[in-house]
XYZ file of C-alpha atoms in Angstrom:
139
model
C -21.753 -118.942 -28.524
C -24.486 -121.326 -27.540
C -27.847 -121.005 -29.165
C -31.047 -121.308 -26.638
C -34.161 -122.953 -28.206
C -37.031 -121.415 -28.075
C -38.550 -124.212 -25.652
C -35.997 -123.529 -23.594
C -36.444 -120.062 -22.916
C -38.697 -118.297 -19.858
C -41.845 -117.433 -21.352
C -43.370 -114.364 -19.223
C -46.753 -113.207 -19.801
C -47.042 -110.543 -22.506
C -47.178 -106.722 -20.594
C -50.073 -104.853 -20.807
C -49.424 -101.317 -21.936
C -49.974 -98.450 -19.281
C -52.752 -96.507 -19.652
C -52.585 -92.675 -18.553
C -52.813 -91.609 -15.179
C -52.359 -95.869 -14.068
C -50.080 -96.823 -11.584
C -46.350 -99.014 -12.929
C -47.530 -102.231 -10.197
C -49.877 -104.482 -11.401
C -51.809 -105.935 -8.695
C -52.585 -109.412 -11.103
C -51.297 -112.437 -8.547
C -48.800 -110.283 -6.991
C -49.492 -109.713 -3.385
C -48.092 -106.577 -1.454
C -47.464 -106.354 1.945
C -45.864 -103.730 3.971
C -42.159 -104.507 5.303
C -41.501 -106.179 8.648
C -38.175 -104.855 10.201
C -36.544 -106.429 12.872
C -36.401 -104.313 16.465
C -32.909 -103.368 18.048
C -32.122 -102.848 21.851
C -30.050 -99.538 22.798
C -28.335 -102.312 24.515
C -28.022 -104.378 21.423
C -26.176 -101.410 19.842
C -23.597 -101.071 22.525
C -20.903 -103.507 22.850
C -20.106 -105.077 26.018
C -17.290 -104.024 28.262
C -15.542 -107.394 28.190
C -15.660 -107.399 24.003
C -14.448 -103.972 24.278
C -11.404 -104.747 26.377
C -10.875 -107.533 24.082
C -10.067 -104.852 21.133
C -8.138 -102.377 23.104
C -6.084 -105.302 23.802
C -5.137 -105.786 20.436
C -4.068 -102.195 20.387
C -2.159 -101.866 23.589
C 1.099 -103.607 22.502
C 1.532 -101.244 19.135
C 4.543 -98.824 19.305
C 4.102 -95.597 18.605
C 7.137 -92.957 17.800
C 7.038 -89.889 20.586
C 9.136 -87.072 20.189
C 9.468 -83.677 22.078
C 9.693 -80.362 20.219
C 11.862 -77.799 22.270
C 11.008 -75.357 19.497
C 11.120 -74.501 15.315
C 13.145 -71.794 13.400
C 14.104 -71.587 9.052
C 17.875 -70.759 8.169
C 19.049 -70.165 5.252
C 21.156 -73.342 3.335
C 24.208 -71.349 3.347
C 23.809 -71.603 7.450
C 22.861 -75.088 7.330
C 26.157 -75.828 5.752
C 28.375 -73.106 7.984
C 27.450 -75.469 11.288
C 29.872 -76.969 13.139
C 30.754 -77.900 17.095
C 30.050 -75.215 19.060
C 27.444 -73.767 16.743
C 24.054 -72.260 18.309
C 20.450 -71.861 16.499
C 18.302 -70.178 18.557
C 14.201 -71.556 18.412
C 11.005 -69.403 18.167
C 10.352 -70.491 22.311
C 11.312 -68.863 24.977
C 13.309 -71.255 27.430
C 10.538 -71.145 29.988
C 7.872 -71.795 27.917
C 6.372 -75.281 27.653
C 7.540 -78.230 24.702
C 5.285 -80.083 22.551
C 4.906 -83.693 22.625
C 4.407 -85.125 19.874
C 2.985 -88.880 19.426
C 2.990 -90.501 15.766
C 3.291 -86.391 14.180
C 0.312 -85.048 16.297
C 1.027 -82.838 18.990
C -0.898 -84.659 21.740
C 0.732 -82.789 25.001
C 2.589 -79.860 26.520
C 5.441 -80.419 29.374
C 8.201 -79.279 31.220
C 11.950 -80.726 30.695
C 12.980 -82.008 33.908
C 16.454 -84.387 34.930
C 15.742 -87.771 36.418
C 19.100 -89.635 37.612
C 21.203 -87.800 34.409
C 18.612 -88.341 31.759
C 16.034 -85.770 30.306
C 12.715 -86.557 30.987
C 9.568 -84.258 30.467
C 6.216 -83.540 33.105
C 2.937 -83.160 31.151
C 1.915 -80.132 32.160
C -1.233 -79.506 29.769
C -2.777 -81.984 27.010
C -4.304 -81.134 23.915
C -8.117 -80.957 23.804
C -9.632 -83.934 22.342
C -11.573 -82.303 19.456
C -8.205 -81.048 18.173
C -6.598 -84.209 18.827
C -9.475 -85.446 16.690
C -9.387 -83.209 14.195
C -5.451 -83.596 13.532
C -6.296 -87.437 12.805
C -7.476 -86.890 8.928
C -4.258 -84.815 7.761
């Protein structure tokens, strides 16, 4: 380890002890002024509309699994293992009640099933409130 000479080192003017009741600042050739802050527009704080687009954008082309929840029941393992063709498990939903869709494991929707040229399809019927959308986010 390198030794530092004693010519070397900062010399800082010996500290003067604190008398009782005096405050910690010394007021010797330090000078104190109060802080300047800078001041901020409300429109300063908002972005604009065309920077704003700009980072949607980046999010529009991201894929995002949706799937559609007819309904949820528990069976047993032994049943799990008795299925075969033909085999029925019945759901906790009534068939005219509405399915859950689901986007990225948040239910985000409600529908209706409905057949467009031979292939399932579903109506949005009713979507999720945004504060429970929201709140859904942190889990």
């Amino acid at each position: 380890m390198e030794q530092i000479k004693n010519d070397e080192m900062l010399k800082f003017p010996p500290r003067e002890e604190k008398k009782e009741g005096q405050a910690d600042v010394s007021a010797g050739d330090t000078e104190i002024r109060a802080a300047e802050f800078q001041q901020f527009d409300a429109a300063d704080e908002q972005p604009t509309s065309s920077s704003h687009d700009r980072k949607l954008d980046l999010l529009m082309g991201l894929m995002l699994p949706v799937s559609i929840e007819l309904g949820r029941t528990e069976i047993e393992i032994r049943n799990v293992l008795d299925l075969r063709r033909g085999s029925i498990i019945e759901f906790d939903k009534m068939a005219s009640e509405p399915v859950d869709i689901v986007v990225n494991g948040k239910k985000m929707a409600e529908g209706e099933v409905v057949v467009i040229d031979k292939h399932f399809a579903i109506r949005v019927t009713n979507l999720v409130n945004t504060s429970e959308r929201i709140k859904g986010l942190g889990k």
